[in-house]
XYZ file of C-alpha atoms in Angstrom:
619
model
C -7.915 19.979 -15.107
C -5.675 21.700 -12.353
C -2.219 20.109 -12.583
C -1.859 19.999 -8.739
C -3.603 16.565 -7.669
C -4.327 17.059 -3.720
C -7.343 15.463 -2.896
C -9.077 11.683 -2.885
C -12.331 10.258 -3.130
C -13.601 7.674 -0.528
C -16.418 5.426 -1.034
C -17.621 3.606 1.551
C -19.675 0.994 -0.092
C -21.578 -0.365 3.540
C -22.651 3.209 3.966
C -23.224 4.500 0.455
C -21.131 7.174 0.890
C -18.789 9.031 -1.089
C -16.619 12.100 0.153
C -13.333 14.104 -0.871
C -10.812 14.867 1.417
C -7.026 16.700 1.233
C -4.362 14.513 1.329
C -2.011 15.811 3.883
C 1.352 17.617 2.101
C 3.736 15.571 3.711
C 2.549 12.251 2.833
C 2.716 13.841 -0.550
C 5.961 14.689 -0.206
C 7.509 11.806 0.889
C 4.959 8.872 -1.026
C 4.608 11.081 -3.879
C 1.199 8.743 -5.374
C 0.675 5.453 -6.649
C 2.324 2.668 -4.859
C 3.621 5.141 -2.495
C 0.593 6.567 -1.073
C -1.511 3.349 -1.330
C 1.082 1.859 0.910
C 0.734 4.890 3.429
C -2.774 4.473 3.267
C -2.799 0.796 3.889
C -0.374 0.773 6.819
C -2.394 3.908 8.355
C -6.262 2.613 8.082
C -6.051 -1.306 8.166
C -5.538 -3.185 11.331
C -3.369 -6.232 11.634
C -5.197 -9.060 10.436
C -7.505 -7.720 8.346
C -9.179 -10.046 6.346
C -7.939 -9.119 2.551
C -12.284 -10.010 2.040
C -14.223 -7.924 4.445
C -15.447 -5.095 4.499
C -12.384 -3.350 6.330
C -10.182 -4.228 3.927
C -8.791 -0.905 1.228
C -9.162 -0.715 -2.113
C -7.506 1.692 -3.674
C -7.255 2.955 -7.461
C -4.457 5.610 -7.372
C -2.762 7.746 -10.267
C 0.657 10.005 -9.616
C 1.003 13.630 -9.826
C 1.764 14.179 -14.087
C -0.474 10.439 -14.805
C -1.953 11.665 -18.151
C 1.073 13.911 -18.821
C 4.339 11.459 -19.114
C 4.981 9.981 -22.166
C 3.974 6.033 -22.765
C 0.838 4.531 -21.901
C -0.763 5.759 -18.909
C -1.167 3.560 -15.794
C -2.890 3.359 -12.973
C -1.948 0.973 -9.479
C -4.587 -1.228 -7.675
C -3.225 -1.193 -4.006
C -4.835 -3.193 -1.537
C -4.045 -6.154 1.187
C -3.935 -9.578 -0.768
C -5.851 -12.415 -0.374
C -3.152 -14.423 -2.135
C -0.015 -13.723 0.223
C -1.983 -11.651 2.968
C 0.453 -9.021 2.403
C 0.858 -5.819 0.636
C -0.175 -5.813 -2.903
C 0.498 -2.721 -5.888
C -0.919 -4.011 -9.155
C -1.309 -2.376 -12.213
C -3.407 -1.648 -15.497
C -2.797 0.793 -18.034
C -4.757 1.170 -21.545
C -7.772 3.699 -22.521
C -8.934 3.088 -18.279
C -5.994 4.262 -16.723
C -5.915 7.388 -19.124
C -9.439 8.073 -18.441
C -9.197 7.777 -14.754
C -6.623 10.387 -14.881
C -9.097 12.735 -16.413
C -12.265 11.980 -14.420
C -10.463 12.142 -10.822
C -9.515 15.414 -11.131
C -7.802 16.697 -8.602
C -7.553 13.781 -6.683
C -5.251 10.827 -6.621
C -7.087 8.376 -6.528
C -10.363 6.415 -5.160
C -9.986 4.748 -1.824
C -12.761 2.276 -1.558
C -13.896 0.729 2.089
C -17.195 -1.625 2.418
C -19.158 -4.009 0.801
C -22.299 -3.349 -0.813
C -25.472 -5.239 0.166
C -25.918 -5.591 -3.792
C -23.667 -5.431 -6.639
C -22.819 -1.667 -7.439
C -20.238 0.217 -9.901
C -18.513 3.592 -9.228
C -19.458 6.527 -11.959
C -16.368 8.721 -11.656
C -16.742 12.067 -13.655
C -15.706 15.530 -13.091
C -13.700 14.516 -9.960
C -16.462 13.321 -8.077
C -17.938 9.626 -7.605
C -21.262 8.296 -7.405
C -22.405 4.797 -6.504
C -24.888 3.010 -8.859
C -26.273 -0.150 -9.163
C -24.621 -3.130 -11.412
C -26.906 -5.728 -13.602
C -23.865 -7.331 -15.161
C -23.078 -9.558 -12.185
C -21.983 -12.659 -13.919
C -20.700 -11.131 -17.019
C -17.180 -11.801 -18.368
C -14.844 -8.631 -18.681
C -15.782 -8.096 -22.228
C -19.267 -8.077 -21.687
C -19.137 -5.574 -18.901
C -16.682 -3.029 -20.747
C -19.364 -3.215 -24.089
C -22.030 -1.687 -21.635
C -20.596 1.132 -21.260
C -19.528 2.203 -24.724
C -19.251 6.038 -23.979
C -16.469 5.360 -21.171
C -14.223 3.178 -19.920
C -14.168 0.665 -17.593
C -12.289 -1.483 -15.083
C -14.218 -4.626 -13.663
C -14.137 -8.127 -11.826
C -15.045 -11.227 -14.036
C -16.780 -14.044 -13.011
C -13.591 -15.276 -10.754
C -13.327 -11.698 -9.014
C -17.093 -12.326 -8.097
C -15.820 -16.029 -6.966
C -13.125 -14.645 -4.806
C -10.380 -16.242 -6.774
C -7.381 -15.005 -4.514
C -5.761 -14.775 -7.598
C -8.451 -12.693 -9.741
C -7.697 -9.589 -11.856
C -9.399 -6.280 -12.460
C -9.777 -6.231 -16.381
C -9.909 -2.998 -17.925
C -10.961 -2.267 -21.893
C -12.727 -5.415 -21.651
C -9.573 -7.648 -20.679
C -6.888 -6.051 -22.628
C -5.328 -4.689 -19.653
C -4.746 -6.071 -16.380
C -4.171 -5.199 -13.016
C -3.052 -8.814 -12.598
C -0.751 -10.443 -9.768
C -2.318 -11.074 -6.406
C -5.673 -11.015 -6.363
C -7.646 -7.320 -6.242
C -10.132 -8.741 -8.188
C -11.340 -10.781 -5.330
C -11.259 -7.835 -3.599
C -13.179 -6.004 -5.380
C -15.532 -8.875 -5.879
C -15.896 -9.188 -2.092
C -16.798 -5.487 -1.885
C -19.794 -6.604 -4.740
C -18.334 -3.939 -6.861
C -18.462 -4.637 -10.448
C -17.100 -1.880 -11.964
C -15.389 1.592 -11.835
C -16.527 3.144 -14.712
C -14.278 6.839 -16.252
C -16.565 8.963 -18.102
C -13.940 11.648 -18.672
C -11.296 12.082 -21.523
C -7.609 11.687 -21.224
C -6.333 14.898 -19.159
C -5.145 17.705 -21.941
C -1.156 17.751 -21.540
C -1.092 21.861 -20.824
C 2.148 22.929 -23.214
C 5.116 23.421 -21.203
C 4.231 19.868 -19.910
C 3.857 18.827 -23.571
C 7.252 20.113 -24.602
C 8.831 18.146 -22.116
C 6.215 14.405 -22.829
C 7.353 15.093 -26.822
C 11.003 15.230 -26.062
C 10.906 11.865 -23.833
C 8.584 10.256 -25.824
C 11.091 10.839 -29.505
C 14.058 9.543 -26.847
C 12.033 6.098 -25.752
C 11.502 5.208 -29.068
C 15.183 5.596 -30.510
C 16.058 3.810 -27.137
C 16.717 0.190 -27.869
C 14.362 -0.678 -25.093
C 11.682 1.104 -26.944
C 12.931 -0.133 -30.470
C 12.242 -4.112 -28.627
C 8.543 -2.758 -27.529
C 8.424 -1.719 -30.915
C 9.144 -4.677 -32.332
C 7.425 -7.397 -30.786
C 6.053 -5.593 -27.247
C 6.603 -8.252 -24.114
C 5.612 -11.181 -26.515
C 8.891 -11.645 -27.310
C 10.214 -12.216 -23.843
C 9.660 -15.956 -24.393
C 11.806 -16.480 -27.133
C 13.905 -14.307 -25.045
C 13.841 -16.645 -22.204
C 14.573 -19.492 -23.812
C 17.243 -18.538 -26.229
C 19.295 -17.477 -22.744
C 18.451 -20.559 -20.907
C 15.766 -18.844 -18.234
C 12.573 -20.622 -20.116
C 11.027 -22.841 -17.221
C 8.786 -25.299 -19.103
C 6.359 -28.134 -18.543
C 5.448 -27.061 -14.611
C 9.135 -26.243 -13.866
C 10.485 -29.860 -14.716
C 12.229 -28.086 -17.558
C 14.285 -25.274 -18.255
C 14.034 -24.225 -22.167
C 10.605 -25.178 -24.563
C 11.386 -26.978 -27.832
C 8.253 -25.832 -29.107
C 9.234 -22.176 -28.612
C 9.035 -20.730 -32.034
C 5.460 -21.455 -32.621
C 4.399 -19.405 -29.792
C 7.015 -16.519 -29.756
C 6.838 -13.385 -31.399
C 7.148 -14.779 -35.112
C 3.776 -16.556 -34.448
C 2.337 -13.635 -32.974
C 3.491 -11.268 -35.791
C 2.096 -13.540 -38.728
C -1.433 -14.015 -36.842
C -2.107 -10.676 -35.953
C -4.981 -8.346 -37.213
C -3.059 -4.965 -36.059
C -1.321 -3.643 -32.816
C -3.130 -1.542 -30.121
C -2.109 1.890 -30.456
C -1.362 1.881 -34.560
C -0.436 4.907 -35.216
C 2.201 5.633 -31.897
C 5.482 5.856 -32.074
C 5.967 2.385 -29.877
C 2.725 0.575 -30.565
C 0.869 -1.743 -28.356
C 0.451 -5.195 -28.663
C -0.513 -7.364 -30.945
C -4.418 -7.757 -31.280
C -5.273 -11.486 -32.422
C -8.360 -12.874 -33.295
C -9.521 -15.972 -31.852
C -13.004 -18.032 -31.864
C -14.201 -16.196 -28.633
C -12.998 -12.459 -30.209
C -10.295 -10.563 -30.002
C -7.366 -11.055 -27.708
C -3.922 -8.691 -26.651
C -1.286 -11.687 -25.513
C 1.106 -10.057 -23.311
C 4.847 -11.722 -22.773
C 3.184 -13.938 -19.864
C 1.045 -15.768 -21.908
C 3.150 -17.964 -24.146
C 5.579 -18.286 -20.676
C 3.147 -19.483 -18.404
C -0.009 -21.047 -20.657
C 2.603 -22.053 -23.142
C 5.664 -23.157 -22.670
C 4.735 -23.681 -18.621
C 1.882 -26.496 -19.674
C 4.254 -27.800 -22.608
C 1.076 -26.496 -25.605
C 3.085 -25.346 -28.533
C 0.432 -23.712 -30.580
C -0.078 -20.048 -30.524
C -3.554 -20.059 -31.299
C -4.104 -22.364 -28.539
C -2.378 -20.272 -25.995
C -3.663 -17.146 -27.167
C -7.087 -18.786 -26.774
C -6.022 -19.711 -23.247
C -5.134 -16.071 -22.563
C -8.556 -15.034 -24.138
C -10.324 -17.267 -21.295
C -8.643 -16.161 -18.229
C -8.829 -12.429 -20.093
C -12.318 -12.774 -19.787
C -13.069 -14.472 -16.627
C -10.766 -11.901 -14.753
C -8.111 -14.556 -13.609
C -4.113 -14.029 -13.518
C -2.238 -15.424 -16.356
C 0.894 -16.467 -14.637
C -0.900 -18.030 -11.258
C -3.529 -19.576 -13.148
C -0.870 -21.628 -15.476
C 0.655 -22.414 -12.676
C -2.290 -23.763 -11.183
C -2.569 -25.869 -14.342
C 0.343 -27.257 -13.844
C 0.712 -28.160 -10.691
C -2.423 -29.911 -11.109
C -1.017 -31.963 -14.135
C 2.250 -32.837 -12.207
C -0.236 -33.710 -8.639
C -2.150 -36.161 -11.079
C 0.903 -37.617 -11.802
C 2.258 -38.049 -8.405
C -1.034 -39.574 -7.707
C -1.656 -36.272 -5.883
C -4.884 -35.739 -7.297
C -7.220 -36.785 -9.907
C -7.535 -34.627 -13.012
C -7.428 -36.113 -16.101
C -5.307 -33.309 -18.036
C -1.778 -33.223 -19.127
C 0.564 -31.245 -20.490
C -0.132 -30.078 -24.142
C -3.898 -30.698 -23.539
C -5.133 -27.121 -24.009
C -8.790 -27.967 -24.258
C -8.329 -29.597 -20.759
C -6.460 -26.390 -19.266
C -9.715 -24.803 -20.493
C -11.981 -26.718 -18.791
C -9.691 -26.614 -15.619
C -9.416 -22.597 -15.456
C -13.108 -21.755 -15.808
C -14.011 -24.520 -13.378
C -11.409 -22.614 -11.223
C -13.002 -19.123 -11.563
C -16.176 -20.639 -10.720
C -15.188 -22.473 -7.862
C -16.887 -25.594 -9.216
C -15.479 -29.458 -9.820
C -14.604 -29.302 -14.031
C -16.866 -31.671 -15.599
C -15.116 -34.249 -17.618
C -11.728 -34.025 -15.987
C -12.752 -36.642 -13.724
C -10.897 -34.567 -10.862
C -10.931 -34.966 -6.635
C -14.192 -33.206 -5.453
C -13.247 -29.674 -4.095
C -9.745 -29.668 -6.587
C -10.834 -26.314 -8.311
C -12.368 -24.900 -5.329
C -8.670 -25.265 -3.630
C -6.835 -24.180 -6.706
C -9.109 -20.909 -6.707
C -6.811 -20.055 -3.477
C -3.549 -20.689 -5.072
C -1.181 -23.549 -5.584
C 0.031 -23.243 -1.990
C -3.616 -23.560 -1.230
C -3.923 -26.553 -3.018
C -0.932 -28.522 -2.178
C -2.106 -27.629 2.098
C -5.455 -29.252 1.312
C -4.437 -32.581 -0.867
C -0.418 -32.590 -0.406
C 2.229 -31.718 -3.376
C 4.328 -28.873 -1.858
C 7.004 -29.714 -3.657
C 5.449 -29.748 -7.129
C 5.385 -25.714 -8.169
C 7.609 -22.841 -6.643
C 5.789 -19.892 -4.720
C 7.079 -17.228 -2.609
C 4.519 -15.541 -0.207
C 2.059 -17.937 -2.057
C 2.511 -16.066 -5.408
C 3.375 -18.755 -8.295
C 6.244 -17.682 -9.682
C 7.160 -15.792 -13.427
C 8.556 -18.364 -16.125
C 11.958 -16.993 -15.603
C 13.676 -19.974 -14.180
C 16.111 -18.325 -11.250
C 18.389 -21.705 -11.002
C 19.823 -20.171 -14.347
C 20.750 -16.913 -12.866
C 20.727 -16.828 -9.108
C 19.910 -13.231 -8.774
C 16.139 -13.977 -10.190
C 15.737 -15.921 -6.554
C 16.782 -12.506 -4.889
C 14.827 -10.697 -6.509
C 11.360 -13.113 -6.164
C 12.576 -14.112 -2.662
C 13.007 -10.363 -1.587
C 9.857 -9.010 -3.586
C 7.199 -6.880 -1.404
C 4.174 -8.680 -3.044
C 5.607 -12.594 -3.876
C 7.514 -13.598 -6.916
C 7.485 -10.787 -8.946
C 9.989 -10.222 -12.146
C 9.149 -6.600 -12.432
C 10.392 -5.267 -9.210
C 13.868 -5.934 -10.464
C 14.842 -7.864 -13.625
C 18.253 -9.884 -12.980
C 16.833 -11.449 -16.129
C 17.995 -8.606 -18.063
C 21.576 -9.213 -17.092
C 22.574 -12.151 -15.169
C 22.850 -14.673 -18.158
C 25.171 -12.390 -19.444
C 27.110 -11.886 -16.697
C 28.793 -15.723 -16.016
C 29.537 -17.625 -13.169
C 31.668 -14.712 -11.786
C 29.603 -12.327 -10.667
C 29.613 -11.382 -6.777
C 27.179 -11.540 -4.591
C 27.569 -7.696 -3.525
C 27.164 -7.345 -6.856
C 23.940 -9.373 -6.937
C 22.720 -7.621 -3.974
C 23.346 -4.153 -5.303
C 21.052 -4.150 -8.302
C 17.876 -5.556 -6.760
C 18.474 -3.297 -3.869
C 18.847 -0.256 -6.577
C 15.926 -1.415 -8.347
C 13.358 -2.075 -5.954
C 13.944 1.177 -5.052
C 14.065 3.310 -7.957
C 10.557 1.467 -9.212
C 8.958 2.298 -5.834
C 9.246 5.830 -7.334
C 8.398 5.117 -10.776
C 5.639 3.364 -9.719
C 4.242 6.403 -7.405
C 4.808 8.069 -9.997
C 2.680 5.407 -12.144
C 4.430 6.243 -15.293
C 4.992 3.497 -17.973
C 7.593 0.928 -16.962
C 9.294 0.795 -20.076
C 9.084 4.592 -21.099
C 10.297 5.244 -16.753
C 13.117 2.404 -17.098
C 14.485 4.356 -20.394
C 14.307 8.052 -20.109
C 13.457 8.112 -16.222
C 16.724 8.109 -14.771
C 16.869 11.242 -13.009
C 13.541 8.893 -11.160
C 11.243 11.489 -12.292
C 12.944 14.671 -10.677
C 12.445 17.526 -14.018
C 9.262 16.077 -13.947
C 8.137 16.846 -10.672
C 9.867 20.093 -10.631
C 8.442 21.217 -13.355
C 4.464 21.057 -11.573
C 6.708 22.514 -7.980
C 5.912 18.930 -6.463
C 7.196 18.923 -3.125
C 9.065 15.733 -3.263
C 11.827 17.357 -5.169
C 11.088 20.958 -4.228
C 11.294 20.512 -0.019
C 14.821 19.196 -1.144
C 16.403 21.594 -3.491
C 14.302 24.690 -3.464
C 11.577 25.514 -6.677
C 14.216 27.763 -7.865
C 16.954 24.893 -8.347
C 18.311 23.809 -11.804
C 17.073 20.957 -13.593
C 19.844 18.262 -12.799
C 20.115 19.097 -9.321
C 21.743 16.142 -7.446
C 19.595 16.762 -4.308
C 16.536 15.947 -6.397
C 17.800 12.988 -7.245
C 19.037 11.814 -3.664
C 15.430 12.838 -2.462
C 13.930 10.578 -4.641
C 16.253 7.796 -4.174
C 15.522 7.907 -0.730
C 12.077 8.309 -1.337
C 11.864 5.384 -3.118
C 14.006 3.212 -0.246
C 11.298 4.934 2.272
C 8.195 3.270 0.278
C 10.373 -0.193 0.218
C 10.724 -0.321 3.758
C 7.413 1.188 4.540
C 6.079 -2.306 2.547
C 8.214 -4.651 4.594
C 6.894 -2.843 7.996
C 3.576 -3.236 5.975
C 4.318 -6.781 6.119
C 5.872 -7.258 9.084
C 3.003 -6.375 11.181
C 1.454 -9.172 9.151
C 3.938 -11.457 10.738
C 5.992 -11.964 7.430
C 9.936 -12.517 8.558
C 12.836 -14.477 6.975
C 10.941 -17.599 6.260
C 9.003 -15.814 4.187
C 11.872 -14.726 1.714
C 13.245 -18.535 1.713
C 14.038 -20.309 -1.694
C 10.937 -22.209 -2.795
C 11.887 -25.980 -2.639
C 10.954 -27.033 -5.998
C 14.240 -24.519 -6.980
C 16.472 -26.493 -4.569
C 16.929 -29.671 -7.355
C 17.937 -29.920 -11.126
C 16.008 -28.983 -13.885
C 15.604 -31.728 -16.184
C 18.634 -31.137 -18.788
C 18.604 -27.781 -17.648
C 20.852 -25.961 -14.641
C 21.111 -27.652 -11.504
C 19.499 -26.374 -8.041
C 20.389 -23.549 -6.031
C 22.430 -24.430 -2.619
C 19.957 -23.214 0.054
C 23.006 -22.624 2.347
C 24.711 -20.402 -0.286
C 20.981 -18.766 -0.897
C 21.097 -17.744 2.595
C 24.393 -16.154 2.711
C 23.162 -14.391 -0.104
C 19.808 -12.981 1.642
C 21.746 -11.778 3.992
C 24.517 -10.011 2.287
C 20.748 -8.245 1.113
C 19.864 -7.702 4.885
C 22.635 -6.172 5.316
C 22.544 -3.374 2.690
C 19.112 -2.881 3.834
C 20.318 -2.361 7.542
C 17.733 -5.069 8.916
C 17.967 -7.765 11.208
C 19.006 -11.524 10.455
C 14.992 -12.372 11.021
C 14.418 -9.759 7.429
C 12.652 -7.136 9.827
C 13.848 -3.203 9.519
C 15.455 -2.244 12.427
C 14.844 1.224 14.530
C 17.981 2.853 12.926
C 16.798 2.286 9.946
C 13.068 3.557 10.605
C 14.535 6.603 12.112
C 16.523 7.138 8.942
C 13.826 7.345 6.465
C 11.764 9.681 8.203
C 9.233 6.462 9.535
C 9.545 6.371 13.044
C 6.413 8.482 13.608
C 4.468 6.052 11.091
C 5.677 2.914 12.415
C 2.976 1.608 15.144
C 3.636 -0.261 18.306
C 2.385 -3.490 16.565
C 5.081 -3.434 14.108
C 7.398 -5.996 15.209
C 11.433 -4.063 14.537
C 14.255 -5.822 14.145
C 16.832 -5.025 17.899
C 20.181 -4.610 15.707
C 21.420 -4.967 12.198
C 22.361 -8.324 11.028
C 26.240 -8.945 11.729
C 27.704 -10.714 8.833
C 31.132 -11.968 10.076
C 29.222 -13.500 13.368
C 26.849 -15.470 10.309
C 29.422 -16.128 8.433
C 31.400 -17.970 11.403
């Protein structure tokens, strides 16, 4: 396989069609791949107000320049507008698929997908080229549709991707892996597109490349992050949660879960058959058997279909995880959805007749959900799953209850409770795609920290963060392995294959080390951040979209009290600020011009006139 990636395949599913085409150098210069690119893509090709389920509507499944040479699993990002927030969305699923796609694309970075098929269809990608065939698995679950095709590997919608669940995955190795959070599987399953299937091996790591994956690879794993992963992988981030005080339990009327250490990573550890990559340095997860086969848990599981619906039985929840694994529906939205709908019963909201610790009701809840039907049994208001299949914002606009479960953009929020550590509600507040705990991870910190710690301060590291993962995410390497060893953001890396991110900044013939790398890349990274908010801007996203979610505004039940909305503000925009955007959250001209996107940004891109002015704000 060459080890420059210039090219991508486009599939236009209403024609039939499939064609390569260049990328142009400079967007590969200055979006590098992944998240990057898909962004550029997005902002270039869709019009404002696409709807995330027509046919005009992207879907794209990029890698980065070395994906299938950096150490860690590989990974690919699903980039696409979301029917969830109808903003941007990056998502992203790593396991045998992602590895797989690296090899069969090529040299390309990815598969940009336009269309809907008259019929349901899958993508054959092999040799760098893609061909559209026909799919008789419509209906299947995940599993089903991955044991089909047992000479290559495959990413797919589930019966709620077919549904249009706005919060519906694409599964890959048969629900192992995820590209979860907002809702590309309805996507997909509005293009009728069952499948991508990768017929090609894992890309061969040429040596010098290999030299350099071995050295990073022996570093991760005597890093204590990768000693954790070790360990007990993100399983363990529950009993992490609570043991800090971040553990939001029992649909957020609770912050810690008494019931914790029967579904942490002790429970996992004694129930499970083996981990996912066995003989690795830093293994996988932990592979469990359960009554409907085999199941990975990942750290969201035991949060959110736990601890978030008060079940304290790890074969229950892994069971739970099993289900939406196989009907292709987000873990953390769809235990949210469960319990809003226990606490709306309760409030004489709704009628469902399931409560918290019922885990054969959450069943029968979630698959009525993916199917868009009323659960029987549940005794539950006509059309209740039909709403909750478009999100808990959804739901509470059609039968009342906004108060009941926190969102942000209409994206439930993680398990990590931010009225414990006020920097979480930055970072979800401020997050491209909704409440997201990946994009920067307060969590990490913040309960360490105290009362003390200033809001520059605050501001600082979910500013740094955001940006240095836009990188490491167009990069698409492995956000444990990037996080650890990745702190140059990549630079030897890309110097080493003469990408010209780094080498239009410091010259192919600098050192490794080079600051100007480095500063490149940074800036890189801030370029694909504010590229997203102009993304989302044109949308018609502002301030009100990065407001605290009310539910965050009281007490938890003995647990920390609410956050001051007045002091959250003064906080969001001490983060306006650093950005250089306006009071209304909107990049300003200046700041466009900066970053090398004032020939991308478009007339209907509403811009912010001036940069915010704290001391006027702040009286």
């Amino acid at each position: 396989m060459s080890r420059s990636r210039t090219h991508v395949l486009r599939v236009d599913l209403s024609a039939g069609e499939t064609v390569r085409e260049r990328v142009q150098r400079e967007w590969r210069r200055d979006y590098v791949g992944g998240k990057g690119l898909g962004a550029r893509y997005l902002y270039e090709e869709l019009s404002p107000g696409t709807d995330p389920t027509g046919p005009e509507n992207l879907l794209a499944f990029l890698v980065g320049p070395l994906s299938g040479y950096l150490p860690g699993e590989t990974r690919y990002a699903a980039v696409t507008k979301s029917p969830l927030t109808g903003g941007f969305l990056d998502s992203y699923g790593g396991g045998a698929f992602a590895a797989r796609l690296a090899g069969s694309l090529g040299d390309c970075l990815g598969l940009l997908v336009t269309g809907a098929a008259d019929r349901p269809v899958r993508i054959e990608l092999e040799g760098g080229r893609a061909r559209i065939a026909d799919a008789n698995a419509w209906g299947a679950d995940t599993a089903e549709t991955a044991a089909a095709f047992p000479d290559a590997a495959v990413a797919c919608v589930g019966p709620a991707g077919e549904h249009e669940a706005a919060y519906a995955t694409i599964a890959s190795d048969g629900g192992d892996h995820h590209a979860g959070r907002g809702g590309a599987g309805a996507v997909m399953g509005s293009k009728r597109l069952k499948a991508v299937v990768a017929r090609d091996s894992a890309p061969a790591v040429p040596d010098d490349l290999a030299a350099l994956r071995d050295r990073d690879a022996a570093a991760y794993a005597r890093d204590g992050t990768g000693e954790w992963q070790a360990a007990g992988e993100t399983i363990e981030t529950v009993d992490y949660a609570n043991e800090v005080g971040l553990l939001a339990a029992e649909g957020w009327t609770a912050t810690g879960f008494a019931g914790t250490d029967d579904i942490g990573v002790e429970a996992a550890t004694a129930r499970a058959t083996g981990r996912e990559r066995e003989r690795d340095r830093v293994p996988g997860g932990f592979r469990i058997d359960t009554p409907d086969g085999e199941v990975v848990p990942r750290g969201a599981a035991p949060i959110s279909l736990g601890a978030g619906l008060g079940i304290d039985d790890f074969d229950r929840v892994a069971e739970l995880c099993g289900v939406c694994d196989r009907l292709g529906l987000d873990v953390i939205d769809a235990g949210n959805a469960a319990a809003w709908t226990i606490r709306a019963d309760e409030a004489d909201v709704v009628d469902c007749s399931v409560e918290f610790g019922d885990a054969a009701g959450v069943r029968q809840l979630l698959e009525a959900v993916a199917a868009r039907t009323d659960p029987a049994g549940l005794d539950a208001t006509p059309g209740l799953a039909d709403a909750l299949a478009d999100g808990v914002d959804a739901a509470a606009a059609r039968f009342g209850g906004e108060a009941l479960a926190p969102t942000v953009k209409s994206m439930a929020l993680p398990g990590f409770d931010p009225r414990a550590a006020v920097g979480i509600a930055l970072a979800y507040a401020t997050s491209d795609r909704g409440a997201c705990h990946r994009r920067s991870r307060p969590q990490d910190r913040e309960p360490f920290a105290g009362d003390g710690r200033e809001s520059t301060d605050r501001v600082r590291t979910v500013i740094g963060e955001q940006n240095a993962r836009s990188v490491l995410w167009s990069l698409v390497v492995d956000d444990f392995v990037g996080e650890a060893v990745g702190t140059d953001l990549g630079a030897e890396w890309l110097a080493a294959i003469d990408h010209p991110a780094v080498t239009a900044a410091a010259g192919s013939d600098a050192e490794d080390g080079d600051p100007a790398r480095v500063d490149a890349l940074a800036t890189t990274g801030e370029r694909i951040w504010t590229l997203t908010r102009l993304f989302n801007a044109r949308e018609g996203f502002d301030r009100t979209d990065d407001a605290l979610p009310a539910p965050l505004r009281t007490g938890a039940e003995d647990g920390p009290s609410g956050i001051d909305p007045e002091a959250f503000d003064r906080l969001l925009d001490r983060y306006y600020a650093a950005r250089g955007w306006g009071p209304n959250g909107r990049p300003t001209a200046a700041s466009v011009e900066r970053l090398g996107l004032a020939g991308v940004v478009d007339d209907a891109t509403p811009l912010s006139d001036r940069p915010i002015d704290l001391h006027s704000r702040n009286g």
